[in-house]
C-alpha cells in the first residue's frame, strides 16, 4: 500500500545525494558480506576447519556463511523497531559501522593453526555481527531511497539500492582476482585472501558522511508528526513489531516466500557454483571468478530497467515473470555448467542472472508498498530477512549437501524449482490481496495494487 507523499517535496539535488548515499551504503555493505562467501568457497575451510575431508571443510565454512543469514532477522527486527520509531538514518549509520568493524576483524583474525579452536569460534561471532549489520542495513538504505523518490519513480529509486548487490559482487570478485593474480597459491592461502576484508575500514568513512550530510526521509517525518499528534499513552505504547506480529504476519511470510528463490539462486551461482566448478569440475579459480564478475556487470543494467518497467506496468507482474524464468531455467542452467566449459558456464549463469534481475529490480519498492510508513522498516526488513535465512543462507550448504548425497547437480535444480513454486504461490496470494484492496477508481500512478 502506498503512503501519501509529504506536502513539501525535497529538492532534486538532495534527492540525488540521498539516493547516491543509499546506493553506496548498500554497495559497501554487500561487498563486505560477499567477500566472506567467496573466501568460504576458496580458503576458509582449510584455514579454520582443517579436520576431515575437503568436503567437510567446505561444508563447515558454508555453515559459518549461513550463520550470518540466521543473524539477519535479528538485525532487521532491532533496526526495524528503532528505525520506525527513531528514524531511518541512525540505523543505517549503525549498520555500516558494525559491518566495517566486523569485516576488518575477519581480515585480522588468526587461523586455527595459530590459536586453535578460538579461531572458528571468533569467525562465527564476527560473521554473526556481519549478519546483524546487513539485516539492519537493507531496510534503512531501501527506505532512504524509496521514501525520497519522486512520484511515480519509487521502483527506479529503490533499484539504486538493489544495485548494491551486483556492485558488491563485482567489487568482491575483482579484489579477489587481483589478490590471486599478484600472489602465489601459497601466499594467497597465507595472507592474500585477507586483503579484501580490509576494505571494511573504508565503510566507517561512509557512515560518517551519511551521519553528517544526509537528512531523515520526508515520509518518516510525516509519520512522526502524525504520531506526535496522538495521545502520549498511545504513542508510548506503539510497537511496530507488535503491530506486524498481530496484524500483518501473513504478509511478512508471503513476502519472504516470494523472494526465497531469488536469494537462494543468487548465492548458488556466486558461491556454490564457485566451489562446485573449482572442486568438482576442476575449473580454474580465476576463470570462474572472471565469469561471475562479467555476469554481475549485466545486472547493473537489468535491475534498474526492470524496476523502471514496474513503475509503469506493476511490481507483481514483473516480479512473477522473473520467478517463472528461474523455475524454467533451473535444469538447463546446471546442464550447461556440468559441461565444465567456461562459455557454457557463462551462458548458464548469465540467463539465470537476467531472471534474478527481473525479480530484484522491483523488489525494494514492492516490499515498501506492502506496509505503511510507521511500520515499514520492520515489516519490509522481516520479509526480506526471512527469505535470506531460508533461501540464501542455506543455499550453498544445501548445494554441497545435495551434491554429496545424490551425486548429481539435478538435485540442486530440483531445490530451485521447489522454491520457485513457493514464490509463485506467494505472489499469486499477494496479487489477490492487492486486487481486493484496490480502489474503485484507477490510480493515476501505476502501483502494485492497481497494476496487478
CSV table of C-alpha atoms in Angstrom, one decimal:
chain,number,residue,atom,x,y,z
A,1,UNK,CA,0.0,0.0,0.0
A,2,UNK,CA,1.3,3.5,-0.8
A,3,UNK,CA,1.7,6.2,1.8
A,4,UNK,CA,0.7,9.7,0.8
A,5,UNK,CA,3.5,11.8,-0.3
A,6,UNK,CA,4.6,14.6,2.1
A,7,UNK,CA,3.3,18.1,1.4
A,8,UNK,CA,6.7,19.6,0.8
A,9,UNK,CA,8.8,17.6,-1.7
A,10,UNK,CA,12.6,17.6,-1.2
A,11,UNK,CA,14.7,19.4,-3.8
A,12,UNK,CA,16.1,17.3,-6.7
A,13,UNK,CA,19.8,17.8,-5.7
A,14,UNK,CA,19.1,16.4,-2.2
A,15,UNK,CA,17.1,13.5,-3.7
A,16,UNK,CA,20.1,12.6,-5.8
A,17,UNK,CA,22.5,13.0,-2.8
A,18,UNK,CA,20.3,10.7,-0.7
A,19,UNK,CA,19.9,8.1,-3.5
A,20,UNK,CA,23.7,8.1,-4.1
A,21,UNK,CA,24.4,7.7,-0.4
A,22,UNK,CA,21.9,4.9,-0.1
A,23,UNK,CA,23.3,3.1,-3.1
A,24,UNK,CA,26.9,3.4,-1.8
A,25,UNK,CA,25.8,2.2,1.6
A,26,UNK,CA,24.2,-0.9,0.0
A,27,UNK,CA,27.2,-1.5,-2.2
A,28,UNK,CA,29.8,-1.4,0.5
A,29,UNK,CA,27.7,-3.5,2.9
A,30,UNK,CA,27.1,-6.2,0.3
A,31,UNK,CA,30.8,-6.1,-0.7
A,32,UNK,CA,31.8,-6.8,2.9
A,33,UNK,CA,29.2,-9.5,3.1
A,34,UNK,CA,30.1,-11.2,-0.2
A,35,UNK,CA,33.9,-11.4,0.4
A,36,UNK,CA,33.1,-13.9,3.2
A,37,UNK,CA,31.1,-16.1,0.8
A,38,UNK,CA,34.0,-16.1,-1.8
A,39,UNK,CA,36.6,-16.7,0.9
A,40,UNK,CA,34.4,-19.6,2.3
A,41,UNK,CA,34.4,-21.2,-1.1
A,42,UNK,CA,38.1,-20.8,-1.6
A,43,UNK,CA,40.1,-20.9,1.6
A,44,UNK,CA,38.2,-20.7,4.9
A,45,UNK,CA,37.5,-24.4,5.2
A,46,UNK,CA,41.2,-25.3,5.2
A,47,UNK,CA,42.3,-22.4,7.5
A,48,UNK,CA,39.6,-22.5,10.1
A,49,UNK,CA,38.1,-26.0,9.9
A,50,UNK,CA,41.0,-28.2,8.9
A,51,UNK,CA,39.9,-31.6,10.3
A,52,UNK,CA,38.2,-34.2,8.0
A,53,UNK,CA,37.8,-34.2,4.2
A,54,UNK,CA,37.8,-31.2,1.9
A,55,UNK,CA,34.1,-31.5,1.5
A,56,UNK,CA,33.7,-31.4,5.3
A,57,UNK,CA,35.8,-28.3,5.5
A,58,UNK,CA,33.7,-26.6,2.8
A,59,UNK,CA,30.5,-27.6,4.5
A,60,UNK,CA,31.8,-26.1,7.8
A,61,UNK,CA,32.8,-22.9,6.0
A,62,UNK,CA,29.4,-22.6,4.3
A,63,UNK,CA,27.7,-23.4,7.6
A,64,UNK,CA,29.5,-20.4,9.1
A,65,UNK,CA,28.4,-18.4,6.0
A,66,UNK,CA,24.8,-19.4,6.8
A,67,UNK,CA,25.1,-18.3,10.4
A,68,UNK,CA,25.3,-14.7,9.1
A,69,UNK,CA,21.9,-15.2,7.5
A,70,UNK,CA,20.4,-16.6,10.7
A,71,UNK,CA,21.5,-13.3,12.4
A,72,UNK,CA,20.0,-11.1,9.7
A,73,UNK,CA,16.4,-11.2,11.0
A,74,UNK,CA,17.8,-10.1,14.4
A,75,UNK,CA,19.3,-7.1,12.8
A,76,UNK,CA,16.1,-6.5,10.8
A,77,UNK,CA,13.9,-6.6,13.9
A,78,UNK,CA,16.1,-4.4,16.1
A,79,UNK,CA,16.8,-1.8,13.4
A,80,UNK,CA,13.1,-2.0,12.2
A,81,UNK,CA,11.8,-1.3,15.7
A,82,UNK,CA,14.2,1.6,16.2
A,83,UNK,CA,14.0,2.8,12.6
A,84,UNK,CA,10.2,3.0,12.7
A,85,UNK,CA,10.4,5.0,15.9
A,86,UNK,CA,13.6,7.0,15.7
A,87,UNK,CA,14.3,7.3,12.0
A,88,UNK,CA,15.9,5.5,9.0
A,89,UNK,CA,19.2,7.3,9.0
A,90,UNK,CA,20.5,6.4,12.5
A,91,UNK,CA,20.0,2.7,11.9
A,92,UNK,CA,21.8,2.9,8.5
A,93,UNK,CA,24.8,4.6,10.1
A,94,UNK,CA,24.9,2.0,12.9
A,95,UNK,CA,24.7,-0.9,10.4
A,96,UNK,CA,27.6,0.5,8.4
A,97,UNK,CA,29.7,0.9,11.5
A,98,UNK,CA,29.0,-2.7,12.6
A,99,UNK,CA,29.8,-4.1,9.2
A,100,UNK,CA,33.1,-2.2,8.8
A,101,UNK,CA,34.4,-3.3,12.2
A,102,UNK,CA,33.3,-7.0,11.7
A,103,UNK,CA,34.7,-7.3,8.2
A,104,UNK,CA,38.1,-5.8,9.1
A,105,UNK,CA,38.1,-8.1,12.2
A,106,UNK,CA,37.8,-11.2,10.0
A,107,UNK,CA,40.7,-9.9,7.9
A,108,UNK,CA,42.9,-9.7,11.1
A,109,UNK,CA,41.7,-13.0,12.6
A,110,UNK,CA,44.4,-15.6,13.3
A,111,UNK,CA,43.8,-19.1,11.9
A,112,UNK,CA,43.2,-22.5,13.6
A,113,UNK,CA,46.9,-23.3,13.3
A,114,UNK,CA,47.7,-20.2,15.4
A,115,UNK,CA,45.1,-20.0,18.1
A,116,UNK,CA,43.3,-23.4,17.8
A,117,UNK,CA,39.5,-23.7,18.5
A,118,UNK,CA,39.2,-20.0,19.3
A,119,UNK,CA,39.7,-19.2,15.6
A,120,UNK,CA,36.5,-20.8,14.3
A,121,UNK,CA,34.6,-19.5,17.3
A,122,UNK,CA,35.7,-15.9,16.7
A,123,UNK,CA,35.0,-16.4,13.0
A,124,UNK,CA,31.4,-17.4,13.7
A,125,UNK,CA,30.9,-14.5,16.1
A,126,UNK,CA,32.2,-11.9,13.6
A,127,UNK,CA,30.0,-13.5,10.9
A,128,UNK,CA,27.0,-13.1,13.2
A,129,UNK,CA,27.9,-9.4,13.6
A,130,UNK,CA,28.0,-9.1,9.8
A,131,UNK,CA,24.6,-10.7,9.6
A,132,UNK,CA,23.1,-8.3,12.1
A,133,UNK,CA,24.6,-5.4,10.2
A,134,UNK,CA,23.3,-6.4,6.8
A,135,UNK,CA,19.9,-7.2,8.3
A,136,UNK,CA,19.8,-3.7,9.7
A,137,UNK,CA,21.2,-2.0,6.6
A,138,UNK,CA,18.8,-3.2,3.8
A,139,UNK,CA,15.7,-1.7,5.3
A,140,UNK,CA,17.4,1.6,6.1
A,141,UNK,CA,19.0,2.1,2.7
A,142,UNK,CA,15.9,0.9,0.8
A,143,UNK,CA,13.7,3.3,2.7
A,144,UNK,CA,16.1,6.2,2.4
A,145,UNK,CA,15.8,5.8,-1.4
A,146,UNK,CA,12.1,4.9,-1.9
A,147,UNK,CA,10.8,7.4,0.6
A,148,UNK,CA,12.7,10.2,-1.1
A,149,UNK,CA,11.6,9.0,-4.6
A,150,UNK,CA,9.6,11.4,-6.9
A,151,UNK,CA,6.0,10.5,-7.6
A,152,UNK,CA,5.8,7.5,-9.9
A,153,UNK,CA,9.5,6.6,-9.6
A,154,UNK,CA,9.6,4.6,-6.4
A,155,UNK,CA,10.6,1.4,-8.2
A,156,UNK,CA,13.5,3.1,-10.0
A,157,UNK,CA,14.8,4.8,-6.9
A,158,UNK,CA,14.5,1.6,-4.9
A,159,UNK,CA,16.5,-0.2,-7.6
A,160,UNK,CA,19.5,2.0,-6.9
A,161,UNK,CA,19.8,0.3,-3.5
A,162,UNK,CA,19.4,-3.1,-5.2
A,163,UNK,CA,22.3,-2.2,-7.4
A,164,UNK,CA,24.5,-2.6,-4.3
A,165,UNK,CA,24.3,-6.3,-4.7
A,166,UNK,CA,25.9,-6.6,-8.2
A,167,UNK,CA,28.3,-3.8,-7.4
A,168,UNK,CA,29.3,-5.7,-4.2
A,169,UNK,CA,29.7,-8.9,-6.2
A,170,UNK,CA,31.7,-7.3,-8.9
A,171,UNK,CA,34.0,-5.4,-6.5
A,172,UNK,CA,34.5,-8.5,-4.3
A,173,UNK,CA,35.3,-10.7,-7.3
A,174,UNK,CA,37.7,-8.1,-8.7
A,175,UNK,CA,39.6,-7.7,-5.4
A,176,UNK,CA,39.9,-11.5,-5.1
A,177,UNK,CA,41.1,-11.8,-8.7
A,178,UNK,CA,43.7,-9.1,-8.2
A,179,UNK,CA,44.8,-10.6,-4.9
A,180,UNK,CA,45.1,-14.0,-6.5
A,181,UNK,CA,47.0,-12.7,-9.6
A,182,UNK,CA,49.7,-10.9,-7.6
A,183,UNK,CA,50.3,-13.7,-5.2
A,184,UNK,CA,51.3,-17.3,-5.5
A,185,UNK,CA,48.9,-20.1,-4.3
A,186,UNK,CA,50.7,-20.5,-1.0
A,187,UNK,CA,50.9,-16.7,-0.4
A,188,UNK,CA,47.2,-16.3,-1.2
A,189,UNK,CA,46.3,-19.0,1.2
A,190,UNK,CA,48.7,-17.5,3.8
A,191,UNK,CA,47.7,-13.8,3.7
A,192,UNK,CA,46.5,-12.7,0.3
A,193,UNK,CA,42.9,-13.7,1.0
A,194,UNK,CA,42.9,-11.2,3.9
A,195,UNK,CA,43.3,-8.1,1.8
A,196,UNK,CA,39.7,-7.9,0.5
A,197,UNK,CA,38.5,-7.8,4.1
A,198,UNK,CA,40.5,-4.7,5.0
A,199,UNK,CA,38.2,-2.6,2.8
A,200,UNK,CA,35.9,-2.8,5.8
A,201,UNK,CA,37.8,0.1,7.2
A,202,UNK,CA,36.5,2.4,4.4
A,203,UNK,CA,32.9,1.8,5.4
A,204,UNK,CA,33.4,3.8,8.5
A,205,UNK,CA,34.0,6.9,6.4
A,206,UNK,CA,30.8,6.5,4.5
A,207,UNK,CA,28.9,6.0,7.8
A,208,UNK,CA,30.2,9.4,9.0
A,209,UNK,CA,29.3,11.1,5.7
A,210,UNK,CA,25.6,9.8,5.9
A,211,UNK,CA,25.5,10.8,9.6
A,212,UNK,CA,26.6,14.4,8.8
A,213,UNK,CA,25.3,15.1,5.3
A,214,UNK,CA,22.0,13.3,4.8
A,215,UNK,CA,18.6,14.2,6.3
A,216,UNK,CA,15.9,12.0,7.5
A,217,UNK,CA,13.2,10.9,4.9
A,218,UNK,CA,10.1,13.0,4.4
A,219,UNK,CA,7.7,10.1,4.8
A,220,UNK,CA,9.2,9.2,8.2
A,221,UNK,CA,9.0,12.9,9.3
A,222,UNK,CA,5.3,12.9,8.2
A,223,UNK,CA,4.6,9.7,10.1
A,224,UNK,CA,6.4,11.0,13.2
A,225,UNK,CA,4.3,14.2,13.2
A,226,UNK,CA,1.1,12.2,12.9
A,227,UNK,CA,2.1,10.0,15.8
A,228,UNK,CA,3.1,13.0,17.9
A,229,UNK,CA,-0.5,14.3,17.5
A,230,UNK,CA,-1.8,11.2,19.2
A,231,UNK,CA,-2.2,10.8,22.9
A,232,UNK,CA,1.1,10.2,24.7
A,233,UNK,CA,-0.1,6.9,26.2
A,234,UNK,CA,-0.9,5.5,22.7
A,235,UNK,CA,2.4,6.8,21.3
A,236,UNK,CA,4.5,5.4,24.1
A,237,UNK,CA,2.9,2.0,23.7
A,238,UNK,CA,3.4,1.9,20.0
A,239,UNK,CA,5.4,-1.1,18.9
A,240,UNK,CA,5.9,-1.7,15.1
A,241,UNK,CA,6.9,-5.3,15.8
A,242,UNK,CA,3.8,-6.0,17.8
A,243,UNK,CA,1.6,-4.4,15.1
A,244,UNK,CA,3.3,-6.6,12.5
A,245,UNK,CA,3.0,-9.8,14.5
A,246,UNK,CA,-0.6,-9.2,15.4
A,247,UNK,CA,-2.0,-7.9,12.1
A,248,UNK,CA,0.5,-8.4,9.2
A,249,UNK,CA,2.5,-11.6,9.9
A,250,UNK,CA,0.9,-13.3,6.9
A,251,UNK,CA,2.1,-10.5,4.6
A,252,UNK,CA,5.6,-10.9,6.0
A,253,UNK,CA,5.7,-14.6,5.3
A,254,UNK,CA,4.2,-14.1,1.8
A,255,UNK,CA,6.9,-11.5,1.1
A,256,UNK,CA,9.6,-13.9,2.3
A,257,UNK,CA,8.1,-16.9,0.4
A,258,UNK,CA,8.0,-14.8,-2.8
A,259,UNK,CA,11.7,-13.9,-2.5
A,260,UNK,CA,13.5,-17.0,-1.2
A,261,UNK,CA,14.0,-18.5,-4.7
A,262,UNK,CA,15.8,-15.3,-5.8
A,263,UNK,CA,18.2,-15.1,-2.9
A,264,UNK,CA,18.8,-18.9,-2.9
A,265,UNK,CA,19.6,-19.0,-6.6
A,266,UNK,CA,21.8,-15.9,-6.4
A,267,UNK,CA,24.0,-17.4,-3.7
A,268,UNK,CA,24.1,-20.7,-5.5
A,269,UNK,CA,25.6,-19.1,-8.6
A,270,UNK,CA,28.1,-16.8,-6.8
A,271,UNK,CA,29.3,-19.1,-4.1
A,272,UNK,CA,28.0,-22.6,-4.6
A,273,UNK,CA,28.9,-22.8,-8.3
A,274,UNK,CA,32.4,-21.3,-7.5
A,275,UNK,CA,33.1,-24.2,-5.1
A,276,UNK,CA,31.5,-26.8,-7.4
A,277,UNK,CA,33.3,-25.6,-10.6
A,278,UNK,CA,36.7,-25.5,-8.9
A,279,UNK,CA,36.5,-28.5,-6.7
A,280,UNK,CA,34.3,-30.9,-8.6
A,281,UNK,CA,34.7,-29.8,-12.3
A,282,UNK,CA,38.4,-28.9,-11.9
A,283,UNK,CA,38.0,-25.5,-13.5
A,284,UNK,CA,40.4,-22.7,-12.7
A,285,UNK,CA,39.5,-20.4,-9.9
A,286,UNK,CA,40.5,-17.2,-11.6
A,287,UNK,CA,38.5,-18.1,-14.7
A,288,UNK,CA,35.3,-18.9,-12.7
A,289,UNK,CA,35.7,-15.6,-10.8
A,290,UNK,CA,36.0,-13.7,-14.0
A,291,UNK,CA,32.8,-15.2,-15.4
A,292,UNK,CA,31.0,-14.4,-12.2
A,293,UNK,CA,32.3,-10.8,-12.4
A,294,UNK,CA,31.1,-10.4,-16.0
A,295,UNK,CA,27.7,-11.8,-15.3
A,296,UNK,CA,27.2,-9.5,-12.4
A,297,UNK,CA,28.1,-6.5,-14.5
A,298,UNK,CA,25.0,-7.2,-16.7
A,299,UNK,CA,22.8,-6.7,-13.6
A,300,UNK,CA,23.8,-3.1,-13.4
A,301,UNK,CA,21.7,-2.5,-16.5
A,302,UNK,CA,18.9,-5.1,-16.0
A,303,UNK,CA,18.0,-4.3,-12.4
A,304,UNK,CA,17.1,-0.6,-12.9
A,305,UNK,CA,15.4,-1.5,-16.3
A,306,UNK,CA,13.1,-4.0,-14.6
A,307,UNK,CA,12.4,-1.5,-11.8
A,308,UNK,CA,11.5,1.3,-14.2
A,309,UNK,CA,9.2,-1.1,-16.1
A,310,UNK,CA,7.5,-2.0,-12.8
A,311,UNK,CA,6.7,1.7,-12.2
A,312,UNK,CA,4.7,1.6,-15.5
A,313,UNK,CA,3.0,-1.8,-15.5
A,314,UNK,CA,3.1,-3.1,-11.9
A,315,UNK,CA,5.5,-4.7,-9.5
A,316,UNK,CA,4.0,-8.1,-9.2
A,317,UNK,CA,3.7,-8.7,-12.9
A,318,UNK,CA,7.5,-8.1,-13.4
A,319,UNK,CA,8.3,-10.0,-10.2
A,320,UNK,CA,6.3,-13.0,-11.2
A,321,UNK,CA,8.0,-13.1,-14.7
A,322,UNK,CA,11.3,-13.5,-13.0
A,323,UNK,CA,10.2,-16.3,-10.7
A,324,UNK,CA,8.7,-18.2,-13.7
A,325,UNK,CA,12.0,-17.8,-15.5
A,326,UNK,CA,14.0,-19.2,-12.6
A,327,UNK,CA,11.7,-22.2,-12.5
A,328,UNK,CA,12.0,-23.0,-16.2
A,329,UNK,CA,15.8,-22.4,-16.3
A,330,UNK,CA,16.8,-24.3,-13.2
A,331,UNK,CA,17.6,-27.6,-15.1
A,332,UNK,CA,19.2,-26.1,-18.3
A,333,UNK,CA,21.5,-24.0,-16.1
A,334,UNK,CA,23.1,-27.0,-14.5
A,335,UNK,CA,23.2,-29.0,-17.7
A,336,UNK,CA,25.3,-26.2,-19.1
A,337,UNK,CA,27.5,-25.8,-16.0
A,338,UNK,CA,28.2,-29.6,-16.0
A,339,UNK,CA,29.9,-29.3,-19.3
A,340,UNK,CA,32.9,-27.7,-17.5
A,341,UNK,CA,33.1,-25.2,-20.3
A,342,UNK,CA,33.7,-21.5,-19.4
A,343,UNK,CA,31.5,-20.5,-22.3
A,344,UNK,CA,28.5,-22.6,-21.2
A,345,UNK,CA,29.1,-21.7,-17.6
A,346,UNK,CA,28.9,-18.1,-18.6
A,347,UNK,CA,25.7,-18.6,-20.7
A,348,UNK,CA,24.0,-20.6,-18.0
A,349,UNK,CA,24.7,-18.2,-15.2
A,350,UNK,CA,24.0,-15.1,-17.4
A,351,UNK,CA,20.5,-16.2,-18.2
A,352,UNK,CA,19.9,-17.0,-14.6
A,353,UNK,CA,21.2,-13.6,-13.7
A,354,UNK,CA,18.7,-12.0,-16.1
A,355,UNK,CA,15.8,-13.7,-14.3
A,356,UNK,CA,17.2,-12.7,-10.9
A,357,UNK,CA,17.5,-9.1,-12.0
A,358,UNK,CA,13.9,-9.1,-13.2
A,359,UNK,CA,12.8,-10.0,-9.7
A,360,UNK,CA,15.3,-8.0,-7.8
A,361,UNK,CA,14.7,-4.7,-9.6
A,362,UNK,CA,11.1,-4.0,-8.3
A,363,UNK,CA,11.5,-5.9,-5.0
A,364,UNK,CA,12.5,-2.9,-2.8
A,365,UNK,CA,9.5,-0.8,-3.9
A,366,UNK,CA,7.2,-3.9,-3.7
A,367,UNK,CA,8.2,-4.7,-0.1
A,368,UNK,CA,8.0,-1.0,0.9
A,369,UNK,CA,4.4,-0.7,-0.6
A,370,UNK,CA,3.2,-3.7,1.5
A,371,UNK,CA,3.4,-1.7,4.7
A,372,UNK,CA,2.6,1.8,5.9
A,373,UNK,CA,5.3,4.2,6.9
A,374,UNK,CA,5.1,3.7,10.6
A,375,UNK,CA,5.8,0.0,10.4
A,376,UNK,CA,7.5,-0.2,7.0
A,377,UNK,CA,11.1,-0.6,8.2
A,378,UNK,CA,10.1,-3.6,10.5
A,379,UNK,CA,7.7,-5.3,8.0
A,380,UNK,CA,9.9,-5.0,4.9
A,381,UNK,CA,13.1,-6.0,6.7
A,382,UNK,CA,11.4,-9.1,8.3
A,383,UNK,CA,10.1,-10.2,4.9
A,384,UNK,CA,13.4,-9.8,3.2
A,385,UNK,CA,15.5,-11.4,6.0
A,386,UNK,CA,13.1,-14.4,6.3
A,387,UNK,CA,13.8,-15.1,2.6
A,388,UNK,CA,17.5,-14.6,3.3
A,389,UNK,CA,17.6,-17.2,6.0
A,390,UNK,CA,15.5,-19.9,4.3
A,391,UNK,CA,16.9,-19.1,0.8
A,392,UNK,CA,20.3,-17.5,0.7
A,393,UNK,CA,21.8,-18.6,3.9
A,394,UNK,CA,21.2,-22.3,3.4
A,395,UNK,CA,21.6,-22.4,-0.4
A,396,UNK,CA,25.4,-23.0,-0.7
A,397,UNK,CA,25.3,-25.5,2.2
A,398,UNK,CA,22.3,-27.3,0.7
A,399,UNK,CA,24.0,-27.4,-2.7
A,400,UNK,CA,27.1,-29.2,-1.3
A,401,UNK,CA,24.9,-31.5,0.8
A,402,UNK,CA,22.7,-32.4,-2.2
A,403,UNK,CA,25.7,-33.0,-4.4
A,404,UNK,CA,27.3,-35.2,-1.8
A,405,UNK,CA,24.1,-37.2,-1.2
A,406,UNK,CA,22.9,-37.6,-4.8
A,407,UNK,CA,26.0,-37.2,-7.0
A,408,UNK,CA,24.0,-35.1,-9.5
A,409,UNK,CA,23.5,-31.4,-9.9
A,410,UNK,CA,19.9,-32.1,-10.9
A,411,UNK,CA,19.2,-32.3,-7.2
A,412,UNK,CA,20.2,-28.6,-6.9
A,413,UNK,CA,17.9,-27.8,-9.8
A,414,UNK,CA,15.0,-29.5,-8.0
A,415,UNK,CA,15.8,-27.4,-4.9
A,416,UNK,CA,15.5,-24.2,-7.0
A,417,UNK,CA,12.3,-25.4,-8.7
A,418,UNK,CA,10.7,-26.1,-5.3
A,419,UNK,CA,11.5,-22.6,-4.1
A,420,UNK,CA,10.2,-21.1,-7.4
A,421,UNK,CA,6.8,-22.9,-6.9
A,422,UNK,CA,6.6,-21.4,-3.4
A,423,UNK,CA,7.4,-18.0,-4.8
A,424,UNK,CA,4.7,-18.2,-7.4
A,425,UNK,CA,2.1,-19.3,-4.9
A,426,UNK,CA,3.1,-16.4,-2.6
A,427,UNK,CA,3.0,-13.9,-5.5
A,428,UNK,CA,-0.5,-15.1,-6.5
A,429,UNK,CA,-1.8,-14.6,-3.0
A,430,UNK,CA,-0.3,-11.1,-2.8
A,431,UNK,CA,-1.8,-10.2,-6.1
A,432,UNK,CA,-5.2,-11.4,-5.0
A,433,UNK,CA,-5.0,-9.3,-1.8
A,434,UNK,CA,-3.9,-6.3,-3.8
A,435,UNK,CA,-6.8,-6.7,-6.2
A,436,UNK,CA,-9.3,-6.9,-3.2
A,437,UNK,CA,-7.8,-3.7,-1.7
A,438,UNK,CA,-7.6,-1.7,-4.9
A,439,UNK,CA,-9.7,1.5,-5.0
A,440,UNK,CA,-12.7,1.5,-7.2
A,441,UNK,CA,-11.3,4.3,-9.4
A,442,UNK,CA,-8.0,3.7,-11.2
A,443,UNK,CA,-5.0,5.4,-9.7
A,444,UNK,CA,-3.2,7.9,-12.0
A,445,UNK,CA,0.2,6.4,-10.9
A,446,UNK,CA,0.6,2.6,-11.5
A,447,UNK,CA,1.2,0.8,-8.3
A,448,UNK,CA,1.3,-2.8,-7.1
A,449,UNK,CA,-2.4,-2.8,-6.3
A,450,UNK,CA,-3.6,-1.1,-9.5
A,451,UNK,CA,-1.4,-2.9,-11.9
A,452,UNK,CA,-1.8,-6.4,-10.6
